[in-house]
Coordinates of C-alpha atoms and ligand atoms in Angstrom, one line a residue:
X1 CA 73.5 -8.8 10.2
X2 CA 71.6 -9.0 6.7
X3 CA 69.6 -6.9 4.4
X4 CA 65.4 -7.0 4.0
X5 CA 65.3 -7.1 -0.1
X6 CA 62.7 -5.8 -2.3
X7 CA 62.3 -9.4 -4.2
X8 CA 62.1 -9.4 -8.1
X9 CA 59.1 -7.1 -9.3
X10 CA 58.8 -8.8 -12.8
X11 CA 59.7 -7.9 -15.9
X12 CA 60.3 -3.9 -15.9
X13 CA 57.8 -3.3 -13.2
X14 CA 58.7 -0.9 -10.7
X15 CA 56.5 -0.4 -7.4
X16 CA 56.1 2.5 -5.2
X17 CA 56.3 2.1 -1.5
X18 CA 52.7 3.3 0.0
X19 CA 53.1 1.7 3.1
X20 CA 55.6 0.8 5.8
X21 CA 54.6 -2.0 8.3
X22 CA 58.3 -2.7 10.3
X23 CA 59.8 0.1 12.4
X24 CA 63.6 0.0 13.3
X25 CA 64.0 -1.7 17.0
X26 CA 60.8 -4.1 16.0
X27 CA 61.6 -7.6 15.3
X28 CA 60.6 -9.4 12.4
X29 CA 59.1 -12.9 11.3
X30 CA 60.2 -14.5 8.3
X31 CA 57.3 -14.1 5.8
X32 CA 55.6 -11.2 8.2
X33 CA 54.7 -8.4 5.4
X34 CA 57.0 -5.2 5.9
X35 CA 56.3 -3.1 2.5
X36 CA 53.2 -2.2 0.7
X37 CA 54.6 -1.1 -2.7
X38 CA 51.7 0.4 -5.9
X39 CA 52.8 -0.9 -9.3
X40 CA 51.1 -0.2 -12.3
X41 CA 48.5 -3.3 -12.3
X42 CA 49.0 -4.7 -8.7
X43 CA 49.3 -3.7 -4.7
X44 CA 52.1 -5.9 -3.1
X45 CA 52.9 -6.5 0.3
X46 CA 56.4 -7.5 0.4
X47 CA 57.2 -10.5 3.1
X48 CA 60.6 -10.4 4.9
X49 CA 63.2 -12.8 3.5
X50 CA 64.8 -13.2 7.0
X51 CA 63.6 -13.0 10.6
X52 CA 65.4 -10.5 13.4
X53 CA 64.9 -7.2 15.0
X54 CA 65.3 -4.3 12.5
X55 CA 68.4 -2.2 13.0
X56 CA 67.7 0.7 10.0
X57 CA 65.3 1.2 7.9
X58 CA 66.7 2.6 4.5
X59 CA 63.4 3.2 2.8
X60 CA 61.2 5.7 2.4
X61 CA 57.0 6.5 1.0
X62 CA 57.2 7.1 -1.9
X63 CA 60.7 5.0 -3.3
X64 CA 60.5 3.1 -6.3
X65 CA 62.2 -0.6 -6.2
X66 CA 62.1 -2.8 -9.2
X67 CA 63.8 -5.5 -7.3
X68 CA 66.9 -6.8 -5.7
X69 CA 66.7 -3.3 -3.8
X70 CA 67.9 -3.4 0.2
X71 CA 65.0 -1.7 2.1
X72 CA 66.6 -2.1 5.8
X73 CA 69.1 -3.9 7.9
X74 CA 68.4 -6.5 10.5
X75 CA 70.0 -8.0 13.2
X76 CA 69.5 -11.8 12.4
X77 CA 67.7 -14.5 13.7
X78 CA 67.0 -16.4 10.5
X79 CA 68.4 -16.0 7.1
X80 CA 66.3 -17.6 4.2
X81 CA 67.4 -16.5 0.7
X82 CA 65.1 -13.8 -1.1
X83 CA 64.8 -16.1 -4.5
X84 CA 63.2 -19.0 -2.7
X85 CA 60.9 -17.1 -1.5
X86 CA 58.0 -16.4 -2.9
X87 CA 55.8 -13.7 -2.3
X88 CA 52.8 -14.7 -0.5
X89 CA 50.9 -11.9 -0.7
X90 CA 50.0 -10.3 -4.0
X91 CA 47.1 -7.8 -4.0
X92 CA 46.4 -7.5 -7.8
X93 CA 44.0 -4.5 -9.0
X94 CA 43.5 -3.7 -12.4
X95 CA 45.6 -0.9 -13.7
X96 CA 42.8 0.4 -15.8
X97 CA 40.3 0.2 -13.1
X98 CA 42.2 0.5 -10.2
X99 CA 38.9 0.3 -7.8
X100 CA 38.1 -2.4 -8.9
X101 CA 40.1 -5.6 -7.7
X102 CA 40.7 -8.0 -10.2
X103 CA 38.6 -11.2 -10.3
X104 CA 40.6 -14.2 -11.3
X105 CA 44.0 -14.3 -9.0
X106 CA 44.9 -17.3 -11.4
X107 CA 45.6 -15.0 -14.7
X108 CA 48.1 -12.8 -12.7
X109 CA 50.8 -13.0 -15.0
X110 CA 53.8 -11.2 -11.3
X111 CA 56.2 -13.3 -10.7
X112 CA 59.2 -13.2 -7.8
X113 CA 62.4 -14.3 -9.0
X114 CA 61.2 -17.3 -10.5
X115 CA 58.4 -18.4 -8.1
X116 CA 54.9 -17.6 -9.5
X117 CA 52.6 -15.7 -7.3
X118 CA 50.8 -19.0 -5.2
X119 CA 47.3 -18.8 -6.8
X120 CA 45.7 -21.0 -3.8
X121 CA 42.2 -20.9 -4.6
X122 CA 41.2 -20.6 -0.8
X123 CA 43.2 -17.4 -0.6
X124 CA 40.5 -15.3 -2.6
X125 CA 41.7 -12.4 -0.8
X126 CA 44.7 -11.5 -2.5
X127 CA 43.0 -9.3 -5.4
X128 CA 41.5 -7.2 -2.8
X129 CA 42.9 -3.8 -2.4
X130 CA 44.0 -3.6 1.4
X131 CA 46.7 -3.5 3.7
X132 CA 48.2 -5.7 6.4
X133 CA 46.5 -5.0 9.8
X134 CA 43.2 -4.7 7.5
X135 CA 43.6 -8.4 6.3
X136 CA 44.8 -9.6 9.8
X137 CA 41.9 -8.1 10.9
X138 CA 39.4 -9.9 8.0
X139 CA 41.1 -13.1 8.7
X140 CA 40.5 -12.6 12.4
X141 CA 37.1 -12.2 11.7
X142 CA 36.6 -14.8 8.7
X143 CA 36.2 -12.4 6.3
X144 CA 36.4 -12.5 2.7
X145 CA 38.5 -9.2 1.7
X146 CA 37.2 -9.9 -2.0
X147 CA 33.2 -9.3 -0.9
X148 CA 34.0 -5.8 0.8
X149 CA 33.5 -2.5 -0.9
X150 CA 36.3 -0.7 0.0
X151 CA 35.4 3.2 0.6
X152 CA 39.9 4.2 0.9
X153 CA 41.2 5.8 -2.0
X154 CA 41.0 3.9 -4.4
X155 CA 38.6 1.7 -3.1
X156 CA 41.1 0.4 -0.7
X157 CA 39.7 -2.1 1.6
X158 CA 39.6 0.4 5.4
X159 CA 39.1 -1.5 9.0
X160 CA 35.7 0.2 9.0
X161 CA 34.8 -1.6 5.9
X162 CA 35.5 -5.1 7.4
X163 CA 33.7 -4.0 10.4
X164 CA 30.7 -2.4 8.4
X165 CA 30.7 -5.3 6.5
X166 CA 30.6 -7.8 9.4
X167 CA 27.6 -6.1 10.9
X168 CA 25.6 -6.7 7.7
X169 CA 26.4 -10.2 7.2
X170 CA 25.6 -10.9 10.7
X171 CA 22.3 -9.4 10.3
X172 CA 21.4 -11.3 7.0
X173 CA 23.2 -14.1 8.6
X174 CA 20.5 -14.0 11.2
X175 CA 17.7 -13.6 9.5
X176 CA 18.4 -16.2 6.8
X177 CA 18.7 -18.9 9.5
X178 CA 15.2 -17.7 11.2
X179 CA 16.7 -15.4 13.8
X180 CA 15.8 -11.9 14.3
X181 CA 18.0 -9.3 14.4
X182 CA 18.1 -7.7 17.9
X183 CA 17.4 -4.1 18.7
X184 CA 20.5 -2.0 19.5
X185 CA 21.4 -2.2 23.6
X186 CA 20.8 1.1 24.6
X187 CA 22.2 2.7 28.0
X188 CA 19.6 4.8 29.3
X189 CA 21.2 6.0 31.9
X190 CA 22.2 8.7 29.5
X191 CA 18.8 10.1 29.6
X192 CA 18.2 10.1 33.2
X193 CA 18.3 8.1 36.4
X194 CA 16.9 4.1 36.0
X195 CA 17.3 1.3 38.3
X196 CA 16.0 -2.5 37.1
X197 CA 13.8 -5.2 38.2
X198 CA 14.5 -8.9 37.6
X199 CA 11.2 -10.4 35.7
X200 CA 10.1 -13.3 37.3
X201 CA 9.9 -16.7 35.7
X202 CA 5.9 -16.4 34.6
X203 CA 6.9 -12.8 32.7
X204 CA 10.4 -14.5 31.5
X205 CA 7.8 -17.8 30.0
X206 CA 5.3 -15.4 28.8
X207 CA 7.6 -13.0 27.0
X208 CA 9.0 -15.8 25.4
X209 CA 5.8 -17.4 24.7
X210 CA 4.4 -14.4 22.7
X211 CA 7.5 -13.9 21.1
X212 CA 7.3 -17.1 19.6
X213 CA 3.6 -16.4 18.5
X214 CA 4.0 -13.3 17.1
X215 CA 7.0 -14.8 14.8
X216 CA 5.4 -17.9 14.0
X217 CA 1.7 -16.7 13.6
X218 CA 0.4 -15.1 10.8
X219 CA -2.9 -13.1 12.7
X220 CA -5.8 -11.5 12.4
X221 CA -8.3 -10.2 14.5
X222 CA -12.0 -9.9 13.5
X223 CA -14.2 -7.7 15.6
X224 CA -18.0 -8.1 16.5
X225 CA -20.6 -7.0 18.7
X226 CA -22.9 -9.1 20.6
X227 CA -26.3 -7.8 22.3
X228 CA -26.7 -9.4 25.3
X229 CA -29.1 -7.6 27.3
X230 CA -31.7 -10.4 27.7
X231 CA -28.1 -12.6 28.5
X232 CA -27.6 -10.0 31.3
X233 CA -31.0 -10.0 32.5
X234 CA -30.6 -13.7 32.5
X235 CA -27.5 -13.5 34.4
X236 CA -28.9 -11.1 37.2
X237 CA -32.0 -13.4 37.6
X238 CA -29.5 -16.6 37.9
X239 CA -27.5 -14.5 40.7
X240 CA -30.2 -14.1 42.5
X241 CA -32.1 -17.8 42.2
X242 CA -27.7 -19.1 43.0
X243 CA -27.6 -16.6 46.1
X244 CA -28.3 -18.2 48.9
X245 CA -25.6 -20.9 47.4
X246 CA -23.3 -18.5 47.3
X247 CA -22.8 -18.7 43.7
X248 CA -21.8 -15.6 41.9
X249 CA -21.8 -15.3 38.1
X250 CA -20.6 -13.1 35.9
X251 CA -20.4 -13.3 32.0
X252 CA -17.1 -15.2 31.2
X253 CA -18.9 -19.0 31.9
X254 CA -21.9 -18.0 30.0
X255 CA -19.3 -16.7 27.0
X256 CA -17.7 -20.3 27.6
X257 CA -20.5 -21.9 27.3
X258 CA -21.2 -20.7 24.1
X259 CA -18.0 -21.2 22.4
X260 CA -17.8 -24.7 23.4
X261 CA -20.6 -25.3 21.1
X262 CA -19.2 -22.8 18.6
X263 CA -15.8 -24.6 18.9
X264 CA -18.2 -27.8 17.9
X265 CA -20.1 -26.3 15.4
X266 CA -16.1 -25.1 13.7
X267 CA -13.7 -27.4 14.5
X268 CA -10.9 -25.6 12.7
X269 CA -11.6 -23.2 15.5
X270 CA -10.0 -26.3 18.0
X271 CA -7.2 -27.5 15.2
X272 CA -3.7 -27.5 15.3
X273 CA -1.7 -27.1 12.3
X274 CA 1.0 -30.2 11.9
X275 CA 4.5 -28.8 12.2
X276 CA 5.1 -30.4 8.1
X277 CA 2.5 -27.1 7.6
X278 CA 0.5 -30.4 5.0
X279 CA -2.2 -31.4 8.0
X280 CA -4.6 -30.2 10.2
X281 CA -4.3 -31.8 14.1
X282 CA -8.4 -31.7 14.8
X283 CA -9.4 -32.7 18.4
X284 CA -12.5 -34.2 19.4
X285 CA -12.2 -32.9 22.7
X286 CA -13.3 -29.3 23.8
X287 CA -10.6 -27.7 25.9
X288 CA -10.6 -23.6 27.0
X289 CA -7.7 -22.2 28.3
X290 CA -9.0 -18.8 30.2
X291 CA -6.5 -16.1 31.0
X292 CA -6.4 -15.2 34.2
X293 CA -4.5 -11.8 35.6
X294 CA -2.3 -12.9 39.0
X295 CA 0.1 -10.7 40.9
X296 CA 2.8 -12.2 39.4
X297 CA 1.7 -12.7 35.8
X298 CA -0.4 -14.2 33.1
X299 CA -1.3 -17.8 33.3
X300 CA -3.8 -19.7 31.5
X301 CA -5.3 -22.4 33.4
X302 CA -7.7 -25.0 31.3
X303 CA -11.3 -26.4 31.6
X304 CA -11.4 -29.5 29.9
X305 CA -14.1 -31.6 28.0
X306 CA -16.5 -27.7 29.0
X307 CA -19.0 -28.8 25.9
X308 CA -20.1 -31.0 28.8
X309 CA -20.3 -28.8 31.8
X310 CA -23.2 -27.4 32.8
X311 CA -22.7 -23.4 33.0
X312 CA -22.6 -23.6 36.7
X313 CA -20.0 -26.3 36.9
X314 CA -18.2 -23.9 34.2
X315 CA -18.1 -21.0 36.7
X316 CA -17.2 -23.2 40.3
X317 CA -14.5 -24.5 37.7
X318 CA -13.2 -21.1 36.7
X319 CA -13.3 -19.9 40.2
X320 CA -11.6 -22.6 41.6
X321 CA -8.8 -22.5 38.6
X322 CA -8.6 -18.8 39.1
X323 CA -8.1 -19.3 42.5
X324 CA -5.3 -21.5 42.4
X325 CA -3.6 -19.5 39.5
X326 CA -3.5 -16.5 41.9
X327 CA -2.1 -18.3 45.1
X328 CA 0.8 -20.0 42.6
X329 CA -1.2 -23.4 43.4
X330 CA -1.4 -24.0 39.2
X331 CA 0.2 -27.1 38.2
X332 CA 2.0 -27.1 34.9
X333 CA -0.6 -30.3 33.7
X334 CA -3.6 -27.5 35.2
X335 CA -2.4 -25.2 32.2
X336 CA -1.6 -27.7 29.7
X337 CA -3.8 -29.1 26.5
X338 CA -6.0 -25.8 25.4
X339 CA -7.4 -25.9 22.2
X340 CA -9.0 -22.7 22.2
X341 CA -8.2 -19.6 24.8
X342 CA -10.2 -16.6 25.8
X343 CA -8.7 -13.7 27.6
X344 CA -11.6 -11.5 28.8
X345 CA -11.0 -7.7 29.9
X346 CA -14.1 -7.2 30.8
X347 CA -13.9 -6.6 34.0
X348 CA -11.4 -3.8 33.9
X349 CA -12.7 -2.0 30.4
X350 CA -11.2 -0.5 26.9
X351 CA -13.3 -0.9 24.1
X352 CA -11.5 -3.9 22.1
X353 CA -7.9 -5.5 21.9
X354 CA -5.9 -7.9 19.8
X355 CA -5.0 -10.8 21.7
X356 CA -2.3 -13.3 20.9
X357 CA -2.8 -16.4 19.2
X358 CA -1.2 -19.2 21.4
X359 CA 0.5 -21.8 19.7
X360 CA -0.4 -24.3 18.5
X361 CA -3.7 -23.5 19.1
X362 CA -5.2 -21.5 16.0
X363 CA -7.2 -19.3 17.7
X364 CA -8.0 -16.8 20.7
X365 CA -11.3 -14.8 21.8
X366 CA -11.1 -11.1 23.7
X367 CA -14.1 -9.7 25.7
X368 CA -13.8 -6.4 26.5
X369 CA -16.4 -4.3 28.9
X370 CA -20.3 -4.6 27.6
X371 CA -21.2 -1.3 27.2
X372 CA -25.0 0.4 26.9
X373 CA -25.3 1.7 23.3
X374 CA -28.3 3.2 21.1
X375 CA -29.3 0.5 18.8
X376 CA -30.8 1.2 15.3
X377 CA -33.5 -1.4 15.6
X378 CA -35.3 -0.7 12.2
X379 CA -37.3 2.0 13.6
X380 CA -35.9 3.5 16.8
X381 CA -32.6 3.8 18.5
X382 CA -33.1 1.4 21.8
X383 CA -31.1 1.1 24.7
X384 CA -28.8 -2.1 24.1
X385 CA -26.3 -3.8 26.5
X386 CA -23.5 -4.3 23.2
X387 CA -20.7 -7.0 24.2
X388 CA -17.2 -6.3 22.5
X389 CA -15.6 -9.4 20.6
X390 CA -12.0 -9.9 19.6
X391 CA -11.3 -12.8 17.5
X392 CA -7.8 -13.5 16.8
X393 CA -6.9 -16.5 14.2
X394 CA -3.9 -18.4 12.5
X395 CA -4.5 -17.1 8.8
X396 CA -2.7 -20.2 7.6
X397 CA -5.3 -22.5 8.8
X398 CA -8.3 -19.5 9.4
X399 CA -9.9 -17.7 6.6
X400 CA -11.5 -14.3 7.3
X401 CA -14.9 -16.0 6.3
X402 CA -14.6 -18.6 8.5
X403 CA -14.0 -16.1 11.1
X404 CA -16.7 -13.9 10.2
X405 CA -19.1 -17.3 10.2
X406 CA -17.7 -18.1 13.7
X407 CA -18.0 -14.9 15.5
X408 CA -21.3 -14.2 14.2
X409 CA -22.5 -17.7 15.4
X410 CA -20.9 -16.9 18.8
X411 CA -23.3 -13.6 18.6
X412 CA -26.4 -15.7 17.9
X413 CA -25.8 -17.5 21.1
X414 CA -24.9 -14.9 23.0
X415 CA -28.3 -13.0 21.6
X416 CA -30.3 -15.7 22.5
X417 CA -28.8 -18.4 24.4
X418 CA -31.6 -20.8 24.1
X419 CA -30.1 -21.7 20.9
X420 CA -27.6 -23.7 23.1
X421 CA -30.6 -26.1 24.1
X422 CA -30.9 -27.0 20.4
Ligands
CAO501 N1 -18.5 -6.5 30.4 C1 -18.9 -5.9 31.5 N2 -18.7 -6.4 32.7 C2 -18.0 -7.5 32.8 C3 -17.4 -8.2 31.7 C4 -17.8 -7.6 30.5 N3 -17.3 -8.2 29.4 N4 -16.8 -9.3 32.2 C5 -16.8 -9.3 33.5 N5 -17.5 -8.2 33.9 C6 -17.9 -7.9 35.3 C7 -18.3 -9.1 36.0 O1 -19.6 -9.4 35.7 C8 -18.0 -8.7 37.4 O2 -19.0 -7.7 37.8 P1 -20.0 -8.0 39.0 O3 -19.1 -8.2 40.2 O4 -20.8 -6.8 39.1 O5 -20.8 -9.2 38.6 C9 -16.7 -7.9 37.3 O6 -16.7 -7.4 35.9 C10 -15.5 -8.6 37.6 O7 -15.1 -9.5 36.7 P2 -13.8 -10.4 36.8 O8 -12.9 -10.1 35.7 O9 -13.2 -10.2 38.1 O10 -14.3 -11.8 36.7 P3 -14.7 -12.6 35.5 O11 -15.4 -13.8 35.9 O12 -15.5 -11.7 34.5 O13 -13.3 -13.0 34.8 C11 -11.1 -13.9 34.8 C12 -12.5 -14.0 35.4 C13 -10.3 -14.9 35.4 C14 -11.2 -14.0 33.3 C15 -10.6 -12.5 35.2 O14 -10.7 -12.3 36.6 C16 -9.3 -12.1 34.7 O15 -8.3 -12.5 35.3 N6 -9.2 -11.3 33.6 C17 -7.9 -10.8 33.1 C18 -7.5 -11.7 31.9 C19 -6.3 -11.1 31.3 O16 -5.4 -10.5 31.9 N7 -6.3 -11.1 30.0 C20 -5.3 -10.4 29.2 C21 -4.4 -11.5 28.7 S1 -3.4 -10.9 27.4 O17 -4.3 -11.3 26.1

């Protein structure tokens, strides 16, 4: 049998027990911290000088011990003698400002017998203000003590500090490195029956898709108006001339067919911006990617090179793509290489939308439903057939001006689409 000792507290110190970490039956580890004790200017957890089960404890909160004290008997396993041993653990505080934990573990002048308090430089924690299972727990969990606020008395370091503290650093963590910090997981259950569905892999791509462009995109959306009643009038006439060819058309190839010269007239429109952010990708070729609603999802087939379709060869292309995208015939190369995209909800309604800008592209149009409207036309409110636009742009490589130019060019067109001859 031997004795745990209270080892040498220095000088005329004298430290009051606060905590006690062994209980009699346990068994002990040499080194493994069994006393907290509170002097004037420091917190120390006292390590045991011997390893082996503990047959009495002979101390009590609230003893004093200056040093050389017994504080309980064990049953050993391994003796090592208590003035070789130095403490390992030395929480220093400052006895004037006890909440505060001293800065500089170097100038503590406590000393064990005659071994100085190790100063190790990567063991910042020992001027915090904590006990045992709270340090096992912040080295666990990689925490500094010496960066949490302790909220104990005192400011003693509490679990729910290391945890609290944790939780913010992951978050910073996270954003620092680009990440964003998730929502909370919240069981819904708890506010009344739910079942799931898995998303399949066209809502998993596009989820992540606009994820990434909403991050990564700084956007704006300018809105316009375009009068196209003579375009509609146009339109039925062409339906009729097409009909016994079975062609169909409604306003989307006509819209294309405008902003493939638009796209011509800006090509910033049909940019990408170089991932260095210092350079401007421009392509000479005039690709549309058209969204196009399917059972299972959205999917954006693309007409290629449509500056030089005809706008009947724009709409037996459409159709076909269209086609394909909602019989899952689409192959990835189909919906590959857009430099522009327009998403038209035309034929369902809602008076105008933000789309998403789709990376890297730099730009998106929305239709929404052409309405009849009374328009002002300098002096009498006329019947007009008004045609909703929704421009969404990068603002890194877009100016609102430039946007404003484009969409109103887009109107001119649309107003008059013999412009396109020109
Ligand atoms: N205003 C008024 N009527 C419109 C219109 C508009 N802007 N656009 C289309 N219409 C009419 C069409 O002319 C057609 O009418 P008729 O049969 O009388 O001629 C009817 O609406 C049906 O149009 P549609 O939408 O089926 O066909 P479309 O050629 O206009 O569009 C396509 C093709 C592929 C764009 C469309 O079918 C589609 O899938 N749209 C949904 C796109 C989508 O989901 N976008 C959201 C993406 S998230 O940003």
């Amino acid at each position: 049998m031997t004795q745990l000792i209270v080892p040498d507290m220095g000088g005329n110190s004298q430290g009051e027990v606060i905590e006690i970490l062994i209980r009699e039956g346990e068994n002990v580890e040499q080194e493994q911290s069994t006393l907290v004790l509170e002097s004037e200017k420091a917190t120390i957890e006292v390590p045991a000088n011997a390893a082996g089960t503990v047959k009495k404890l002979l101390v009590s909160i609230g003893d004093k011990f200056s040093g050389g004290e017994a504080y309980a008997e064990l049953d050993v396993v391994v003796v090592d003698s208590v003035a070789q041993k130095p403490v390992t653990k030395a929480i220093v505080e400052s006895a004037v400002e006890p909440v505060v934990a001293a800065k500089q573990p170097n100038q503590v002048p406590a000393k064990i017998g005659t071994a100085p308090i190790p100063t190790n430089s990567n063991s910042s924690d020992t001027t915090a203000y904590a006990g045992p299972a709270v340090r096992k727990l912040a080295r666990e969990l990689g925490v500094e003590l010496q960066q949490v606020t302790g909220t104990g008395l005192r400011g003693r370091i509490q679990k729910e500090d290391v945890q609290q503290y944790v939780k913010q650093h992951l978050n910073v963590g996270s954003i620092a490195s680009g990440a964003l910090p998730t929502p909370p997981e919240i069981d819904f259950s708890q506010f009344g029956p739910i079942h799931t569905e898995a998303l399949n892999s066209i809502k998993r791509a596009t989820a992540k898709a606009m994820t990434v462009a909403n991050l990564n995109v700084p956007q704006v959306t300018q809105f316009d108006e375009a009068d196209i009643t003579e375009l509609e009038a146009f339109r039925v006439q062409q339906n009729q001339r097409f009909a016994a060819d079975g062609l169909k058309f409604s306003l989307v190839p006509f819209v294309l067919k405008a902003l493939a010269r638009c796209l011509r007239d800006y090509p910033e429109f049909n940019s990408s911006l170089h991932r260095n952010a210092e350079q401007l990708i421009l392509k000479d070729y005039v690709h549309i990617g058209v969204a196009v609603d399917t059972p299972k999802g959205l999917l954006v087939p693309v007409l290629r090179n449509i500056d030089n379709k005809t706008t009947t060869q724009i709409h037996q292309e459409l159709q076909n793509l269209a086609e394909q995208a909602r019989s899952g015939k689409l192959s990835l190369a189909d919906m590959q290489g857009g430099g522009f995209s327009l998403s038209s909800l035309g034929g369902i309604g809602g008076a105008a939308f933000t789309p998403i800008v789709n990376p890297p592209e730099v730009a998106i149009l929305g239709l929404s439903k052409a309405r009849m409207q009374p328009y002002w036309n300098g002096s009498q409110f006329v019947p007009r057939l008004m045609l909703p636009l929704s421009l969404s742009y990068d603002h890194r490589v877009i100016d609102g001006a430039q946007a404003a130019r484009f969409s109103q060019r887009l109107v001119a067109y649309l107003q008059d689409i013999r412009q396109l001859l020109m």
